[in-house]
Coordinates of C-alpha atoms in Angstrom, one line a residue:
Chain A
M42 CA 96.8 95.3 89.7
R43 CA 93.6 93.2 89.4
H44 CA 92.3 91.5 92.4
D45 CA 94.6 88.5 92.7
A46 CA 97.8 90.0 91.7
L47 CA 98.7 92.2 94.7
A48 CA 96.7 90.2 97.3
A49 CA 99.8 89.5 99.3
A50 CA 101.3 93.0 99.0
G51 CA 98.0 94.7 99.9
A52 CA 97.4 92.6 103.0
A53 CA 98.8 95.2 105.4
R54 CA 96.7 97.9 103.8
H55 CA 93.6 95.9 104.3
R56 CA 93.8 96.6 108.0
R57 CA 93.0 100.3 107.2
M58 CA 89.8 99.1 105.7
G59 CA 88.9 97.3 109.0
I60 CA 86.4 99.9 110.0
A61 CA 84.6 99.9 106.7
I62 CA 84.6 96.1 106.7
A63 CA 83.3 96.0 110.2
C64 CA 80.5 98.4 109.2
A65 CA 79.6 96.4 106.1
A66 CA 79.7 93.1 108.1
L67 CA 77.4 94.6 110.7
G68 CA 75.0 95.8 108.0
A69 CA 75.0 92.4 106.4
A70 CA 74.4 90.8 109.7
L71 CA 71.4 93.1 110.5
A72 CA 70.0 92.7 107.0
S73 CA 69.9 89.0 107.3
C74 CA 68.6 88.8 110.8
G75 CA 66.1 86.0 111.3
Q76 CA 67.0 84.2 108.1
Q77 CA 68.3 80.7 108.3
A78 CA 71.6 80.8 106.6
V79 CA 73.4 77.7 107.9
P80 CA 73.2 74.8 105.4
S81 CA 71.6 71.6 106.5
A82 CA 73.9 68.7 107.4
E83 CA 72.7 66.5 104.5
A84 CA 73.9 69.1 102.0
Q85 CA 77.5 68.4 103.0
P86 CA 79.5 66.2 100.7
R87 CA 81.4 63.2 101.9
A88 CA 85.0 64.1 102.4
G89 CA 87.0 63.4 99.2
A90 CA 83.9 63.5 97.0
P91 CA 84.3 65.8 94.0
A92 CA 82.8 69.2 94.6
K93 CA 79.6 69.9 92.6
R94 CA 78.7 73.3 93.9
I95 CA 81.7 75.7 93.9
V96 CA 82.0 79.3 95.0
S97 CA 85.1 81.0 93.8
I98 CA 86.1 84.5 94.9
V99 CA 89.4 84.3 93.2
P100 CA 89.0 85.4 89.5
A101 CA 92.2 83.5 88.4
V102 CA 90.9 80.2 89.9
T103 CA 87.4 80.8 88.4
E104 CA 89.1 80.9 85.0
M105 CA 91.0 77.7 85.9
L106 CA 87.8 75.9 86.9
F107 CA 86.2 76.8 83.6
A108 CA 89.3 75.8 81.7
I109 CA 89.2 72.3 83.1
G110 CA 85.5 71.9 82.5
A111 CA 84.3 72.4 86.0
G112 CA 82.5 75.6 85.0
P113 CA 78.9 74.2 85.3
G114 CA 79.7 73.5 89.0
V115 CA 80.5 77.1 89.7
V116 CA 77.5 78.7 91.4
A117 CA 78.9 82.0 92.5
V118 CA 82.0 84.2 91.9
S119 CA 83.6 87.4 93.3
S120 CA 82.5 90.9 92.6
F121 CA 85.4 91.3 90.1
D122 CA 85.0 88.2 88.0
N123 CA 84.3 88.9 84.4
W124 CA 85.9 85.9 82.5
P125 CA 84.9 83.6 81.0
P126 CA 81.7 85.3 79.8
E127 CA 79.5 82.6 81.5
V128 CA 80.4 84.1 84.9
R129 CA 78.7 87.4 84.2
S130 CA 75.3 86.0 85.1
L131 CA 76.4 84.3 88.3
T132 CA 75.8 85.4 91.8
R133 CA 78.4 87.6 93.4
V134 CA 79.6 87.0 96.9
G135 CA 82.1 89.8 97.6
A136 CA 85.8 89.6 97.2
L137 CA 89.1 89.8 99.0
L138 CA 88.1 92.6 101.4
D139 CA 84.4 91.9 101.7
P140 CA 83.6 88.2 101.4
D141 CA 79.9 87.7 102.1
I142 CA 79.6 84.7 104.4
E143 CA 75.8 84.8 104.5
R144 CA 75.3 84.7 100.8
T145 CA 78.0 82.1 100.4
L146 CA 76.4 79.8 103.0
R147 CA 73.0 80.2 101.5
L148 CA 74.2 78.8 98.2
H149 CA 75.1 75.5 99.9
P150 CA 78.5 75.2 98.3
D151 CA 80.6 72.1 98.9
M152 CA 83.8 73.9 98.1
V153 CA 84.8 77.6 98.3
V154 CA 87.9 79.0 96.7
V155 CA 89.3 81.7 99.0
Y156 CA 92.5 83.8 99.2
G157 CA 95.1 82.3 101.4
T158 CA 95.0 85.6 103.4
Q159 CA 91.3 85.3 104.2
S160 CA 91.8 83.3 107.3
E161 CA 88.7 84.6 109.1
F162 CA 86.4 83.8 106.1
E163 CA 88.1 80.4 105.8
T164 CA 87.5 79.6 109.5
K165 CA 83.9 80.4 109.2
L166 CA 83.5 78.2 106.2
T167 CA 85.4 75.4 107.9
R168 CA 83.2 75.7 111.0
A169 CA 80.1 75.3 108.7
G170 CA 81.7 72.1 107.4
I171 CA 82.5 73.5 103.9
R172 CA 85.8 72.6 102.3
T173 CA 87.9 75.5 101.3
F174 CA 90.6 75.9 98.6
P175 CA 93.0 78.6 99.7
Y176 CA 94.7 80.3 96.8
V177 CA 98.1 81.8 97.3
L178 CA 99.6 84.0 94.6
G179 CA 102.8 82.8 93.2
G180 CA 105.0 82.7 90.1
L181 CA 104.1 81.2 86.7
D182 CA 104.6 77.6 87.9
N183 CA 101.9 78.2 90.4
L184 CA 99.4 78.4 87.6
M185 CA 100.0 74.8 86.4
A186 CA 100.4 73.6 90.0
T187 CA 97.0 75.1 91.1
I188 CA 95.2 73.6 88.1
R189 CA 96.6 70.2 88.9
R190 CA 95.7 70.6 92.5
L191 CA 92.1 71.6 91.6
G192 CA 91.5 68.7 89.2
P193 CA 90.9 65.9 91.7
L194 CA 88.9 68.2 94.0
V195 CA 86.3 68.7 91.3
G196 CA 86.5 65.2 89.7
R197 CA 88.4 66.4 86.7
S198 CA 92.0 65.2 87.2
A199 CA 92.5 64.1 83.6
E200 CA 91.3 67.4 82.2
A201 CA 93.3 69.4 84.7
G202 CA 96.4 67.4 83.7
Q203 CA 95.7 68.1 80.0
V204 CA 95.1 71.8 80.5
A205 CA 98.2 72.2 82.7
D206 CA 100.3 70.3 80.1
A207 CA 99.0 72.4 77.2
L208 CA 99.8 75.6 79.1
Q209 CA 103.2 74.3 80.0
A210 CA 103.8 73.4 76.3
R211 CA 102.9 77.0 75.2
F212 CA 105.3 78.5 77.8
D213 CA 108.0 76.0 76.7
A214 CA 107.4 77.0 73.1
I215 CA 108.0 80.6 73.9
R216 CA 111.1 79.7 75.9
A217 CA 112.4 77.6 72.9
R218 CA 111.7 80.4 70.4
V219 CA 113.7 83.0 72.3
A220 CA 116.5 80.7 73.5
G221 CA 119.9 82.0 72.7
K222 CA 118.7 85.4 71.7
R223 CA 120.1 88.5 73.3
R224 CA 118.0 89.5 76.3
P225 CA 117.0 93.1 76.0
R226 CA 116.7 95.2 79.2
T227 CA 112.9 95.2 79.8
L228 CA 110.7 97.4 81.9
L229 CA 107.2 96.0 82.7
V230 CA 104.8 98.7 84.0
F231 CA 101.4 97.5 85.2
G232 CA 100.1 100.8 86.7
R233 CA 100.5 104.5 86.6
E234 CA 98.4 107.7 86.6
P235 CA 96.6 107.8 83.2
G236 CA 98.2 110.2 80.8
T237 CA 101.2 110.9 82.9
L238 CA 104.3 109.2 84.2
R239 CA 103.2 109.6 87.8
A240 CA 103.0 106.8 90.3
I241 CA 104.6 104.1 88.2
D242 CA 104.2 100.6 89.5
A243 CA 106.6 98.2 87.8
S244 CA 107.3 94.5 88.1
G245 CA 110.0 93.5 90.5
G246 CA 111.9 90.3 90.4
V247 CA 109.2 88.1 92.0
G248 CA 105.8 86.9 90.6
F249 CA 104.2 85.7 87.4
L250 CA 104.8 89.0 85.5
S251 CA 108.5 88.8 86.3
D252 CA 108.5 85.1 85.3
I253 CA 106.9 86.0 82.0
V254 CA 109.5 88.6 81.2
A255 CA 112.2 86.1 81.9
L256 CA 110.5 83.4 80.0
S257 CA 110.0 85.7 77.0
G258 CA 113.7 86.4 76.8
G259 CA 113.7 89.8 78.5
D260 CA 116.0 91.0 81.3
N261 CA 113.8 92.7 83.9
V262 CA 115.5 96.0 84.8
F263 CA 114.1 95.8 88.3
G264 CA 114.6 92.1 88.6
S265 CA 117.0 92.5 91.5
E266 CA 114.2 93.8 93.7
K267 CA 112.8 90.8 95.5
R268 CA 109.2 91.9 95.4
E269 CA 106.3 91.7 93.0
A270 CA 105.7 95.4 92.6
V271 CA 108.1 98.3 92.8
R272 CA 106.9 102.0 92.9
V273 CA 109.6 103.8 90.8
G274 CA 110.2 107.3 89.7
T275 CA 111.3 108.4 86.3
E276 CA 114.9 108.8 87.6
S277 CA 115.1 105.0 88.2
I278 CA 113.8 104.4 84.7
L279 CA 116.2 106.8 83.1
A280 CA 119.0 105.2 85.1
A281 CA 117.9 101.6 84.2
A282 CA 117.7 102.5 80.5
P283 CA 115.3 99.8 79.4
E284 CA 115.4 98.8 75.7
V285 CA 111.9 97.6 75.8
I286 CA 109.0 98.9 77.8
I287 CA 105.8 96.9 78.2
D288 CA 103.0 99.2 79.5
I289 CA 100.1 97.1 80.7
H290 CA 96.6 98.6 81.0
Y291 CA 93.6 96.7 82.3
G292 CA 90.2 97.0 83.8
R293 CA 88.7 98.6 80.7
T294 CA 89.4 99.0 77.0
L295 CA 91.1 102.1 75.8
S296 CA 89.9 104.2 72.9
P297 CA 92.5 104.8 70.1
K298 CA 92.7 108.4 71.3
E299 CA 93.6 107.2 74.9
I300 CA 96.1 104.7 73.5
D301 CA 97.8 107.6 71.6
R302 CA 97.8 109.7 74.8
E303 CA 99.2 106.9 76.9
R304 CA 101.9 106.2 74.4
A305 CA 102.7 109.9 74.2
A306 CA 103.2 110.1 78.0
W307 CA 106.5 108.2 77.5
K308 CA 107.9 110.9 75.2
T309 CA 108.9 113.0 78.2
L310 CA 111.8 110.5 78.7
P311 CA 113.4 110.6 75.2
A312 CA 116.8 109.4 76.6
V313 CA 115.3 106.0 77.5
P314 CA 116.4 103.7 74.7
A315 CA 113.0 102.0 74.4
V316 CA 111.4 105.5 73.9
R317 CA 114.1 106.6 71.4
T318 CA 113.8 103.4 69.3
G319 CA 110.0 103.3 69.6
R320 CA 109.9 100.0 71.5
V321 CA 107.2 101.1 74.0
A322 CA 104.3 98.6 73.7
L323 CA 100.9 99.3 75.2
L324 CA 99.2 96.0 76.0
V325 CA 95.6 96.2 77.1
G326 CA 93.6 93.5 78.8
D327 CA 92.9 91.7 82.0
E328 CA 94.7 88.6 80.9
F329 CA 98.0 90.3 81.7
V330 CA 97.1 90.7 85.4
V331 CA 94.9 87.8 86.2
P332 CA 97.1 84.8 86.7
G333 CA 94.7 82.3 85.1
P334 CA 95.0 80.2 82.0
R335 CA 94.9 83.3 79.7
L336 CA 98.4 83.9 80.9
A337 CA 99.7 81.8 78.0
A338 CA 98.2 84.2 75.5
A339 CA 99.5 87.1 77.7
A340 CA 103.0 85.6 77.7
E341 CA 102.9 85.1 73.9
A342 CA 101.9 88.8 73.4
I343 CA 104.7 89.9 75.7
A344 CA 107.2 87.6 74.0
D345 CA 106.2 89.1 70.7
V346 CA 107.1 92.5 72.0
I347 CA 110.4 91.6 73.4
H348 CA 111.4 89.3 70.5
P349 CA 109.1 90.3 67.6
V350 CA 108.2 87.5 65.2
R351 CA 108.5 88.4 61.6
R352 CA 105.2 87.5 60.0
R353 CA 104.6 87.1 56.3
Chain B
M281 CA 117.4 144.6 118.3
S282 CA 114.8 146.4 116.2
L283 CA 112.0 144.4 114.6
R284 CA 113.2 145.4 111.2
R285 CA 116.6 144.0 111.9
R286 CA 115.2 140.8 113.4
M287 CA 113.0 140.3 110.3
L288 CA 115.9 140.8 108.0
I289 CA 118.1 138.3 109.9
T290 CA 115.2 135.7 110.2
V291 CA 114.4 135.9 106.5
A292 CA 118.1 135.8 105.5
V293 CA 118.8 132.8 107.7
F294 CA 115.7 130.8 106.7
G295 CA 116.0 131.9 103.1
L296 CA 119.6 130.6 103.0
I297 CA 118.5 127.3 104.3
A298 CA 115.7 127.1 101.7
V299 CA 118.0 128.1 98.8
A300 CA 120.7 125.7 99.9
A301 CA 118.1 122.9 100.0
L302 CA 116.7 123.9 96.6
V303 CA 120.2 124.0 95.0
L304 CA 121.6 120.9 96.6
A305 CA 118.5 118.6 96.4
P306 CA 118.5 118.1 92.6
L307 CA 122.2 117.1 92.8
V308 CA 121.3 114.1 95.0
G309 CA 119.4 111.1 93.8
S310 CA 119.2 107.3 93.4
A311 CA 121.3 107.4 90.2
P312 CA 124.7 109.0 90.0
I313 CA 124.8 111.7 87.3
S314 CA 127.6 113.7 85.8
L315 CA 126.8 117.4 86.0
R316 CA 129.4 118.1 83.2
R317 CA 127.5 115.8 80.9
A318 CA 124.1 117.1 82.0
F319 CA 125.1 120.6 80.9
D320 CA 127.2 119.6 77.9
P321 CA 125.7 121.6 75.0
S322 CA 127.2 119.1 72.4
V323 CA 124.9 116.4 73.7
P324 CA 121.3 117.0 72.5
F325 CA 118.8 116.9 75.4
A326 CA 116.9 114.0 73.8
D327 CA 119.9 111.8 74.2
N328 CA 121.2 113.2 77.4
A329 CA 120.1 110.9 80.2
D330 CA 121.9 112.9 82.9
A331 CA 120.2 116.1 81.8
Q332 CA 116.8 114.4 81.8
I333 CA 117.4 112.9 85.3
L334 CA 118.2 116.4 86.5
F335 CA 115.5 118.3 84.7
V336 CA 112.7 115.8 84.1
S337 CA 113.0 113.7 87.2
R338 CA 114.6 115.6 90.1
L339 CA 113.9 119.3 89.4
P340 CA 110.1 119.1 89.2
R341 CA 109.9 117.1 92.4
T342 CA 112.2 119.5 94.2
L343 CA 110.2 122.5 93.0
A344 CA 106.9 120.8 93.9
A345 CA 108.3 120.0 97.4
A346 CA 109.3 123.7 97.9
L347 CA 105.9 124.9 96.8
V348 CA 103.9 122.4 98.8
G349 CA 106.1 122.8 101.9
A350 CA 105.9 126.6 101.9
A351 CA 102.2 126.6 101.2
L352 CA 101.3 124.1 103.9
A353 CA 103.6 125.6 106.6
A354 CA 102.3 129.1 105.9
A355 CA 98.7 127.9 105.8
G356 CA 99.3 126.2 109.1
V357 CA 100.5 129.4 110.7
V358 CA 97.4 131.3 109.4
F359 CA 94.9 128.7 110.4
Q360 CA 96.4 128.5 113.9
A361 CA 96.1 132.2 114.3
L362 CA 92.6 132.4 112.7
L363 CA 91.2 129.6 114.9
R364 CA 93.3 130.7 117.9
N365 CA 94.1 127.0 118.3
P366 CA 97.7 125.6 118.4
L367 CA 96.4 122.2 117.2
A368 CA 94.9 123.6 114.0
T369 CA 96.4 122.4 110.7
P370 CA 95.7 123.2 107.1
F371 CA 93.6 120.1 107.0
T372 CA 91.5 120.9 110.1
L373 CA 88.7 122.7 108.2
G374 CA 88.0 119.9 105.7
V375 CA 89.9 121.4 102.7
S376 CA 92.1 118.4 102.4
A377 CA 89.2 115.9 102.9
G378 CA 87.3 117.7 100.1
A379 CA 90.4 117.5 97.9
A380 CA 90.8 113.8 98.8
L381 CA 87.2 113.1 97.9
G382 CA 87.7 114.9 94.5
A383 CA 90.9 112.9 93.9
I384 CA 89.3 109.6 94.8
L385 CA 86.3 110.2 92.6
A386 CA 88.7 111.0 89.7
I387 CA 90.6 107.8 90.4
T388 CA 87.5 105.6 90.6
L389 CA 85.2 107.1 88.0
P390 CA 86.0 106.3 84.4
V391 CA 85.8 109.9 83.3
S392 CA 88.9 111.6 82.0
L393 CA 89.3 115.1 83.2
A394 CA 93.0 115.4 82.2
F395 CA 93.6 118.9 80.8
A396 CA 96.7 120.6 79.4
G397 CA 99.2 118.1 80.8
V398 CA 97.6 118.1 84.2
G399 CA 96.1 114.8 85.2
A400 CA 92.5 114.3 86.3
V401 CA 93.4 113.8 89.9
P402 CA 95.0 117.3 90.6
I403 CA 92.1 119.0 88.8
A404 CA 89.4 117.0 90.7
S405 CA 91.1 117.4 94.0
F406 CA 91.4 121.2 93.6
A407 CA 87.7 121.3 92.7
G408 CA 87.0 119.2 95.8
A409 CA 89.1 121.6 98.0
L410 CA 87.2 124.6 96.7
G411 CA 83.9 122.9 97.3
A412 CA 84.8 122.1 100.9
V413 CA 86.0 125.7 101.5
A414 CA 82.8 127.1 100.1
M415 CA 80.7 124.8 102.3
V416 CA 82.6 125.6 105.5
Y417 CA 82.4 129.3 104.8
V418 CA 78.7 129.3 104.2
L419 CA 78.1 127.2 107.3
S420 CA 80.2 129.5 109.5
T421 CA 78.7 132.8 108.2
I422 CA 75.1 131.7 107.5
R423 CA 73.7 133.0 110.8
R424 CA 75.9 136.0 111.6
R425 CA 78.0 138.7 110.1
G426 CA 81.7 137.6 110.1
M427 CA 82.9 134.2 111.0
S428 CA 82.5 132.5 114.3
T429 CA 85.8 130.6 114.8
S430 CA 84.1 128.0 117.0
V431 CA 81.4 127.3 114.3
L432 CA 84.2 127.4 111.7
L433 CA 86.1 124.8 113.7
L434 CA 83.1 122.5 114.4
A435 CA 81.8 122.8 110.8
G436 CA 85.2 122.0 109.5
I437 CA 85.7 119.0 111.7
T438 CA 82.2 117.7 110.9
L439 CA 82.8 118.2 107.2
N440 CA 86.1 116.4 107.6
A441 CA 84.4 113.4 109.1
F442 CA 81.6 113.5 106.6
F443 CA 84.0 113.6 103.6
S444 CA 86.2 110.9 105.2
A445 CA 83.2 108.7 105.5
L446 CA 82.4 109.3 101.8
I447 CA 86.0 108.6 100.9
L448 CA 85.8 105.2 102.8
F449 CA 82.6 104.4 101.0
V450 CA 83.9 105.2 97.6
Q451 CA 87.1 103.3 98.4
Y452 CA 85.1 100.4 99.6
M453 CA 83.1 100.2 96.4
A454 CA 86.1 100.7 94.2
D455 CA 88.0 97.8 92.8
F456 CA 91.3 96.6 94.2
S457 CA 93.6 98.6 92.0
Q458 CA 91.7 101.8 92.5
T459 CA 91.7 101.3 96.2
M460 CA 95.4 100.9 96.1
R461 CA 95.8 104.1 94.1
T462 CA 93.6 106.0 96.5
V463 CA 95.5 104.7 99.6
R464 CA 98.8 105.8 97.9
W465 CA 97.4 109.2 97.0
L466 CA 96.3 109.7 100.6
M467 CA 99.9 109.1 101.8
G468 CA 101.0 112.2 99.9
D469 CA 103.6 112.0 97.1
L470 CA 105.7 114.4 95.2
D471 CA 106.0 112.3 92.1
V472 CA 104.5 115.1 90.0
G473 CA 105.8 113.7 86.6
S474 CA 106.2 117.1 84.9
Y475 CA 106.2 120.8 85.4
A476 CA 102.6 121.2 84.2
P477 CA 100.9 120.5 87.6
I478 CA 103.4 122.8 89.3
L479 CA 102.7 125.6 86.9
A480 CA 98.9 125.0 87.4
A481 CA 99.2 125.2 91.2
L482 CA 101.6 128.2 91.1
P483 CA 99.2 131.1 90.4
F484 CA 96.9 130.0 93.3
T485 CA 99.8 129.7 95.7
L486 CA 101.2 133.1 94.7
L487 CA 97.9 134.7 95.1
A488 CA 97.6 133.1 98.6
F489 CA 101.1 134.3 99.5
A490 CA 100.3 137.8 98.3
V491 CA 97.4 137.9 100.8
F492 CA 99.6 136.3 103.5
A493 CA 102.0 139.2 103.1
C494 CA 99.3 141.6 104.3
L495 CA 98.2 139.5 107.2
P496 CA 100.9 139.3 109.9
R497 CA 100.1 142.4 111.9
S498 CA 96.4 141.7 112.0
L499 CA 97.1 138.1 112.9
N500 CA 99.2 139.2 115.8
L501 CA 96.2 141.2 117.2
L502 CA 93.7 138.5 116.2
T503 CA 95.4 136.0 118.5
L504 CA 94.5 138.3 121.4
G505 CA 90.8 137.7 120.6
S506 CA 88.5 139.4 118.1
D507 CA 87.3 142.1 120.6
A508 CA 90.8 143.1 121.5
A509 CA 91.8 143.2 117.9
A510 CA 88.8 145.2 116.9
A511 CA 89.5 147.7 119.7
R512 CA 92.9 148.2 118.2
G513 CA 91.5 149.0 114.8
V514 CA 91.7 145.6 113.1
D515 CA 88.8 145.0 110.6
V516 CA 88.2 141.6 112.2
V517 CA 85.7 140.3 109.7
R518 CA 87.8 141.2 106.7
T519 CA 91.0 139.8 108.2
Q520 CA 89.2 136.5 109.1
R521 CA 87.8 136.2 105.6
L522 CA 91.1 137.0 104.0
A523 CA 93.0 134.6 106.2
F524 CA 90.5 131.8 105.7
F525 CA 90.3 132.1 101.9
S526 CA 94.1 132.6 101.3
A527 CA 95.1 129.7 103.6
S528 CA 92.4 127.5 102.1
L529 CA 93.6 128.4 98.6
A530 CA 97.2 127.6 99.5
T531 CA 96.2 124.3 101.1
G532 CA 94.0 123.3 98.1
A533 CA 96.7 124.0 95.6
A534 CA 99.3 122.1 97.7
V535 CA 97.0 119.1 98.3
S536 CA 96.0 118.9 94.6
L537 CA 99.7 118.9 93.7
A538 CA 101.0 116.3 96.2
G539 CA 98.1 114.9 98.1
P540 CA 97.6 115.5 101.9
V541 CA 101.3 115.6 103.0
G542 CA 100.9 115.5 106.7
F543 CA 102.8 117.0 109.6
I544 CA 104.3 120.0 107.9
G545 CA 101.3 122.3 108.5
I546 CA 101.2 121.7 112.2
I547 CA 104.8 121.2 113.2
V548 CA 106.8 123.6 111.1
P549 CA 104.9 126.6 112.5
H550 CA 105.5 125.4 116.1
L551 CA 109.1 124.6 115.3
V552 CA 109.7 128.0 113.9
R553 CA 108.0 129.6 116.9
L554 CA 110.4 127.8 119.2
L555 CA 113.2 129.5 117.3
V556 CA 111.9 133.0 116.5
G557 CA 109.1 133.7 119.0
S558 CA 105.4 134.2 118.2
D559 CA 105.4 137.4 116.2
H560 CA 103.7 136.6 112.9
R561 CA 105.8 139.0 111.1
L562 CA 108.7 136.6 111.7
V563 CA 106.8 133.3 112.0
L564 CA 105.0 133.5 108.7
P565 CA 107.9 134.1 106.3
A566 CA 110.2 131.9 108.4
S567 CA 107.6 129.0 108.3
A568 CA 107.1 129.3 104.6
L569 CA 110.9 129.2 104.0
F570 CA 111.5 126.4 106.5
G571 CA 108.5 124.4 105.3
A572 CA 110.0 124.6 101.8
A573 CA 113.4 123.5 102.9
F574 CA 112.1 120.8 105.1
L575 CA 109.9 119.1 102.5
V576 CA 112.7 119.4 99.9
I577 CA 115.0 117.5 102.3
C578 CA 112.3 114.9 103.0
D579 CA 111.9 114.4 99.3
V580 CA 115.6 113.7 98.9
A581 CA 115.2 111.0 101.5
A582 CA 112.1 109.7 99.8
R583 CA 113.9 109.4 96.5
T584 CA 117.0 107.7 97.8
L585 CA 116.3 105.7 101.0
I586 CA 115.0 102.6 99.2
A587 CA 116.2 103.3 95.7
P588 CA 115.4 102.3 92.9
M589 CA 112.0 102.4 94.6
V590 CA 110.6 105.7 95.9
L591 CA 108.7 106.3 99.1
P592 CA 105.7 108.5 99.4
V593 CA 107.1 111.6 101.0
G594 CA 104.1 111.8 103.4
I595 CA 105.5 108.8 105.2
L596 CA 108.7 110.5 105.9
T597 CA 107.7 114.0 107.0
A598 CA 106.7 112.9 110.5
L599 CA 109.4 110.2 110.7
I600 CA 112.1 112.8 110.0
G601 CA 110.5 115.8 111.5
G602 CA 109.0 114.2 114.6
P603 CA 112.2 113.4 116.5
F604 CA 113.8 116.7 115.5
F605 CA 110.8 118.6 116.8
L606 CA 110.7 116.6 120.1
W607 CA 114.4 117.3 120.6
L608 CA 113.9 121.0 120.0
L609 CA 110.9 121.0 122.3
I610 CA 112.7 119.5 125.2
H611 CA 115.9 121.5 124.6
K612 CA 114.1 124.8 124.4
T613 CA 111.7 124.3 127.3
S614 CA 114.3 122.9 129.7

């Protein structure tokens, strides 16, 4: 999944990367030897003053900042940010595994958005007198809550309230549209080996993807697993017999030929009701895996798959 | 007891274990199935979930487990004899690291190499394995006729470290989801998805086994040292070359199919030696059969322990096999 989405699940694995990180950190430290990287005291904002120079290494929060009109204050983003288009020209300061403290400090930010698990990075920033905004991945409600929490910190409380309300209204509209309808058994896949049904990662019963399936009137076949991601084999899928399969692809666009190939991969399981009745939907885009404001559009697309709207 | 008789008994006993594992494993899984319904000719296959669980989900995994288990265990025996080192594994000479580098490049680069139902990862990892084998061979023979086992060992270990560093680098530069996929691949997993990758790996494995079949006598003599072996009429250079390439081929095929499943290649040979002695005419076939049975059993555990989720089988091989091996070690040596 994209950067945010499995941050928590991947935390343990990051330890494996410790050596690589240590080497990179050493390299960075050597490269910047002799340069003054610590910001001067007068650059620090007064406590409580709205942040004017923001570094965000969480793509979902970057999108939220732009959505509430704080975009012009964002001075740097993570290596993985690519939305909205304005961020593409911004400075990059690493990401979850390799936050670059030197670069970050040199930009003199007054607020840095970090992952909740980046305690070391956060400690360094705090020691430099910079306010941090730790982001913790959560369910769908976390989107609105995070936007509302961001508002006052960047002097945009009213806009944040409006954006959160508008998003909530879109989610409520989906919920109202599917209310009372039969909830088809739904499998949401967000990762697998291209072209095959190997290494399938599906949504468990926790997290924003699971929330979206529920909101969209689907019954998540792996909803009883209390985790965000479950690695399942084809046996579990045959046994779960989903009536709808949502197959999410992200990171890059797929050519029509690739889309055909990915759809054909499911044909190896013809006994699965969704395959038999042609209800396997390929959804392509980062909005399905970055839990930012684009989740409303993602949820609408997923709801359209689970409960198709008849359009004239 | 004559050697012939011992060979027959050994192969029969270990063969029985392997066949039993192969037959029983597909009957066990996370979902209960009805065999009667699975084989009911009146239900078309397309509608028969029981038959699909049996033939699409379980059987390919079981067959892949048998193939990989047999290949890694037998390759372990051959490498241990070739290098005259009980700590040698199929992964010692960099074959698996080369395969891993290939697999990881296939995961991170946006190039599609998928061919004839076989994904890009198996193809790239097999290519990586062959590349590593070629490099190690050239390094160990460049300055002399025949292979120097110490150069072979050092070149292999260095190449292993070199590839591992490259893997870390590629992984570090990759994005988060790609890093996750590579970490998962490195754990070793039998989720092969279909029969196509097994069929692709089969000819290479069969070729390797055909060579293995000619090796045991020479390997027995080789373990005494190359001079002693040569004195008894063994063509040392040819034997080393055959052993190196066949074991590397088997390892490359196994790793491209299932990733670097650890533990089997080192412990199964030792375990079998504790049971049948050190004659390669017994150890080699028994290791192949026991390796197959052992990985098939591990795969059953991987499929069922945390169902509906599956565990990468590489996590389980040492967890299940380790205590068993230690028990046998203490029991047999006391």
